[in-house]
PDB file of C-alpha atoms in Angstrom:
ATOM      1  CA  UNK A  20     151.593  60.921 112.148  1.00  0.00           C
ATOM      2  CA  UNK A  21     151.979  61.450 107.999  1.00  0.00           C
ATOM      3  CA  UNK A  22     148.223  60.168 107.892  1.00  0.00           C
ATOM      4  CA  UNK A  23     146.628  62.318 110.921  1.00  0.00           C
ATOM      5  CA  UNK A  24     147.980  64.901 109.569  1.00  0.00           C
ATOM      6  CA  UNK A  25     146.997  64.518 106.039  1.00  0.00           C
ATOM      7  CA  UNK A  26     143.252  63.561 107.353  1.00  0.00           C
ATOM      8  CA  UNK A  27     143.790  66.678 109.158  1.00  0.00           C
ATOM      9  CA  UNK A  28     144.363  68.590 106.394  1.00  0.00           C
ATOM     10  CA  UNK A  29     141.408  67.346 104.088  1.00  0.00           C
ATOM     11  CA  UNK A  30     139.239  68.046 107.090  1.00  0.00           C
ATOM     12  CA  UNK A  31     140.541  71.658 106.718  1.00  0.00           C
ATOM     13  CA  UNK A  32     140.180  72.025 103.548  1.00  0.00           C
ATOM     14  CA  UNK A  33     136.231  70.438 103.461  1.00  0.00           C
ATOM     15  CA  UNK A  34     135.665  73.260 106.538  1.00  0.00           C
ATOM     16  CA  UNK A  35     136.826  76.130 103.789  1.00  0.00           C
ATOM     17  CA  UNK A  36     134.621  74.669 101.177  1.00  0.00           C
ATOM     18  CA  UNK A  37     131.640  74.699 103.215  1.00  0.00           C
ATOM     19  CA  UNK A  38     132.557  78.039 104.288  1.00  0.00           C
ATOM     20  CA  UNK A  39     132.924  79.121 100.657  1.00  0.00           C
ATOM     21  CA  UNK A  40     129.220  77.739  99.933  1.00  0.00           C
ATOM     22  CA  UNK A  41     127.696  79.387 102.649  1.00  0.00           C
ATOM     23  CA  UNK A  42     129.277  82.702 101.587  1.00  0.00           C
ATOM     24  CA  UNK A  43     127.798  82.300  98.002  1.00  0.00           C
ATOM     25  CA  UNK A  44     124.322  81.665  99.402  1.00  0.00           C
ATOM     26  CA  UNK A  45     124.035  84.911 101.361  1.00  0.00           C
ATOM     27  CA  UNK A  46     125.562  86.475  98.245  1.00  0.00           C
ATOM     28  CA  UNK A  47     122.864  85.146  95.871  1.00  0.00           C
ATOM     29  CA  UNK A  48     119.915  85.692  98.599  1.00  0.00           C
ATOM     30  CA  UNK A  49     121.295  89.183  98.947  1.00  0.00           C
ATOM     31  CA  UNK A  50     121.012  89.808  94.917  1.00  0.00           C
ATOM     32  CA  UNK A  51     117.244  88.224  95.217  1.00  0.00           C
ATOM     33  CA  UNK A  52     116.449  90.386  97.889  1.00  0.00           C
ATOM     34  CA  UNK A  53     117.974  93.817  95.789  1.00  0.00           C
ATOM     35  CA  UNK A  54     115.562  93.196  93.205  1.00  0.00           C
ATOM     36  CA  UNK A  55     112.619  92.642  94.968  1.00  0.00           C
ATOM     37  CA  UNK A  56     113.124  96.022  96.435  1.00  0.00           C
ATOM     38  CA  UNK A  57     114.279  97.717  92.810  1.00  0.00           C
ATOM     39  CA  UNK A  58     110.433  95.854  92.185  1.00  0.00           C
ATOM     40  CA  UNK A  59     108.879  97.486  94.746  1.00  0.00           C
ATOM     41  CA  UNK A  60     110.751 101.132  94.531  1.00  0.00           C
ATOM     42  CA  UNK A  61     109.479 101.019  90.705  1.00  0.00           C
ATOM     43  CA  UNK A  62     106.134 100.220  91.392  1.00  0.00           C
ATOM     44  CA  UNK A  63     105.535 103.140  94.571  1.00  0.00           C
ATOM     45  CA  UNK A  64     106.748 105.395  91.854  1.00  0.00           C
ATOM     46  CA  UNK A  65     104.850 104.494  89.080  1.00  0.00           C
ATOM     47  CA  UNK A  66     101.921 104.424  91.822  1.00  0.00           C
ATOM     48  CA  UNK A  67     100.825 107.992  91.483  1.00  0.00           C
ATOM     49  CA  UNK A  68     100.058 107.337  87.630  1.00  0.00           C
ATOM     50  CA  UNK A  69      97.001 105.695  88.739  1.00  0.00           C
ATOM     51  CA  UNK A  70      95.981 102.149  89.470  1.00  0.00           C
ATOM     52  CA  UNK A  71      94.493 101.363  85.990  1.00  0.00           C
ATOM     53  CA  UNK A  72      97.666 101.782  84.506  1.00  0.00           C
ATOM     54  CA  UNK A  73      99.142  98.232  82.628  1.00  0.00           C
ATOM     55  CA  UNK A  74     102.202  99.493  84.092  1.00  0.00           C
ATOM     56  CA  UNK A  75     101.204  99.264  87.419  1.00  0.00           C
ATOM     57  CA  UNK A  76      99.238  96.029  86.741  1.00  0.00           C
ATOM     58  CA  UNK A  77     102.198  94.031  85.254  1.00  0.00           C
ATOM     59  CA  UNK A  78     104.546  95.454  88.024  1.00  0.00           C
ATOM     60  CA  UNK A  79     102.084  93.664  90.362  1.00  0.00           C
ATOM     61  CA  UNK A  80     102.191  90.659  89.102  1.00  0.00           C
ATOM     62  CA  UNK A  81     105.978  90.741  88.953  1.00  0.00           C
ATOM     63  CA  UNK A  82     105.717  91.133  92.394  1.00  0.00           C
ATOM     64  CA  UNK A  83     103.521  88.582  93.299  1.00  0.00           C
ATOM     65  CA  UNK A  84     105.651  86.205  91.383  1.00  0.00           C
ATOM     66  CA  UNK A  85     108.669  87.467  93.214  1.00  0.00           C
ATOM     67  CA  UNK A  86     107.096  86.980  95.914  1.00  0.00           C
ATOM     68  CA  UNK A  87     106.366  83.296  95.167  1.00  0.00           C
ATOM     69  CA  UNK A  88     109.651  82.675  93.981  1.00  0.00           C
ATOM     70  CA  UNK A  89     111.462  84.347  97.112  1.00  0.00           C
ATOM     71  CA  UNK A  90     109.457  82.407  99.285  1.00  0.00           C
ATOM     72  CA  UNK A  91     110.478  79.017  97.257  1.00  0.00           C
ATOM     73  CA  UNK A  92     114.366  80.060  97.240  1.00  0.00           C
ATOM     74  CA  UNK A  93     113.850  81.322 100.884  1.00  0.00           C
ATOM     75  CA  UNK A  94     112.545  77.676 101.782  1.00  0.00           C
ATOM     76  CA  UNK A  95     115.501  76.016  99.783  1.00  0.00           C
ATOM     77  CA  UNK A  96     118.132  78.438 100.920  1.00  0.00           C
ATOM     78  CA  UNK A  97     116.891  77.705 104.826  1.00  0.00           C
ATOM     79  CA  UNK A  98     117.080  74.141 104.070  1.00  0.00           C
ATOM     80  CA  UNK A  99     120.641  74.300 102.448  1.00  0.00           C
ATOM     81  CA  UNK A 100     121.991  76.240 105.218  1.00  0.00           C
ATOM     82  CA  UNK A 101     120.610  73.862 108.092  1.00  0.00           C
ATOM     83  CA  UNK A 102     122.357  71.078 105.828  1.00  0.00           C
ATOM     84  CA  UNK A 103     125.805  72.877 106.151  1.00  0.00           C
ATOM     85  CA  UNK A 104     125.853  74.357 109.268  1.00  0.00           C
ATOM     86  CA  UNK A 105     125.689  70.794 110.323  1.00  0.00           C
ATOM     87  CA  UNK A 106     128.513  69.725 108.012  1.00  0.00           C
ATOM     88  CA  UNK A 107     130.551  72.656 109.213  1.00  0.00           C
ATOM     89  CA  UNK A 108     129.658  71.372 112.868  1.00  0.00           C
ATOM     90  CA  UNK A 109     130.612  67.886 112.174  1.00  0.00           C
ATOM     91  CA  UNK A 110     133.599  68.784 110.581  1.00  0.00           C
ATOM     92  CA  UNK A 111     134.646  71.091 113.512  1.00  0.00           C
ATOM     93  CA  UNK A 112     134.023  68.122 115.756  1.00  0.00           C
ATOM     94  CA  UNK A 113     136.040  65.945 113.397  1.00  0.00           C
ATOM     95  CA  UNK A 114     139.011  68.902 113.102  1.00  0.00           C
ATOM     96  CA  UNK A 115     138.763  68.766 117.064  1.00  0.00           C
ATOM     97  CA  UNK A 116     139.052  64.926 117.118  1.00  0.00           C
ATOM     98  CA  UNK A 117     142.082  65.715 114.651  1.00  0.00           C
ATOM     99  CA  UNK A 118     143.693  67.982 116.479  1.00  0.00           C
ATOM    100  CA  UNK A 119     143.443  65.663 119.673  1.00  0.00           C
ATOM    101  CA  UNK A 120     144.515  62.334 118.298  1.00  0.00           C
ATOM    102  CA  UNK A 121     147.743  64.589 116.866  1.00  0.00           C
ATOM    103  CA  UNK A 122     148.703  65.097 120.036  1.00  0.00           C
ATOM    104  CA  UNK A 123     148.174  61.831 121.478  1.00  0.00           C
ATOM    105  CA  UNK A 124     150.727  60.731 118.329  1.00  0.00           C
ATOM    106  CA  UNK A 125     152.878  63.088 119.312  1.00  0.00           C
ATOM    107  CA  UNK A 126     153.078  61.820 122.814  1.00  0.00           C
ATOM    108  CA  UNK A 127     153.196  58.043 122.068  1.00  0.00           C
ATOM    109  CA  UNK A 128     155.788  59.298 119.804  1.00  0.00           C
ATOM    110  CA  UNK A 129     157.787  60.597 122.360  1.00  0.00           C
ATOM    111  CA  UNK A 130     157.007  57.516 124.427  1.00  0.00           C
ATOM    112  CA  UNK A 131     158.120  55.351 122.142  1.00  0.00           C
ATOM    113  CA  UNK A 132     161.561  57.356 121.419  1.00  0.00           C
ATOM    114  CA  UNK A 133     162.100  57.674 125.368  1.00  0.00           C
ATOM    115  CA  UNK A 134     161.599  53.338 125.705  1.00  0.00           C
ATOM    116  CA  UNK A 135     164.042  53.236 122.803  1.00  0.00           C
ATOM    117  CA  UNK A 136     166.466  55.070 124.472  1.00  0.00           C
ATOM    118  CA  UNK A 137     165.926  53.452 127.326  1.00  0.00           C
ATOM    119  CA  UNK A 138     166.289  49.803 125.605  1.00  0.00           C
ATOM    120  CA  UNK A 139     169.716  50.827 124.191  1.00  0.00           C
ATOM    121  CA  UNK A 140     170.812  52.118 127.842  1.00  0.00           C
ATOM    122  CA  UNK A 141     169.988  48.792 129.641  1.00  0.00           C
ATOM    123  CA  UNK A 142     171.546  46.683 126.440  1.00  0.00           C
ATOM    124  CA  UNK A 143     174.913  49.042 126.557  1.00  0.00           C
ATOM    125  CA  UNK A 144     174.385  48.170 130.759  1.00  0.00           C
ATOM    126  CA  UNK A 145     174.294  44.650 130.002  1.00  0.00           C
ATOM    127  CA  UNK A 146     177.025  44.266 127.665  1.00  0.00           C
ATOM    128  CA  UNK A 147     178.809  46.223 130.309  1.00  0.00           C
ATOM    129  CA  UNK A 148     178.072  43.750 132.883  1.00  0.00           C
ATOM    130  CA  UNK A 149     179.080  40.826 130.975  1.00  0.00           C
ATOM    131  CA  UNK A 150     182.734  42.327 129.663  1.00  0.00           C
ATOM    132  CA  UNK A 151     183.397  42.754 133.813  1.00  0.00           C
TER     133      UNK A 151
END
């Protein structure tokens, strides 16, 4: 019972670190996607200087690496998430499997306590027979 519930408890504890990654990748892809539109904001703005301007030019390459680079984290940050999603599903199913076999200890527990019980009646029963 010690052990299941130990197991249980690592399983628990795995499920809140995945959790915890999965939380800092939406923070970081939030961040990325901030500054791609501080990018863009800066560059409509700077727009009605004229399209000559080096301004606008190196804001548009910027961009265009951004761009490049957002697809590249967007790609790893999809792949990453498909990779724990199905952690966190296998370790629900394994938490679930957990939960189940506690309760099946629990029962054979109780199983086993009520054929103990049940041992000492029908020794104190034969002891009794034999002092009559």
């Amino acid at each position: 019972m010690q052990m299941a519930m130990e197991g249980h408890a690592r399983m628990l504890e795995q499920y809140a670190d995945l959790e915890e990654k999965h939380m800092q990748l939406l923070a970081r892809h939030r961040k990325i996607r901030e500054g791609i539109d501080d990018v863009k904001k800066a560059a409509a703005k700077a727009g009605v200087r004229g399209a000559e301007s080096k301004f606008i030019n190196s804001l548009a390459a910027e961009i265009s690496a951004l761009k490049v680079e957002r697809e590249k984290e967007r790609r790893y940050l999809r792949d990453e998430n498909k990779g724990l999603q199905a952690q966190l599903r296998d370790t629900a199913e394994a938490v679930q499997a957990a939960g189940e076999l506690l309760v099946r200890l629990k029962e054979a527990e109780e199983a086993v306590a009520v054929a103990q019980k049940r041992a000492m009646e029908a020794e104190q029963e034969t002891v009794k027979a034999y002092k009559h």
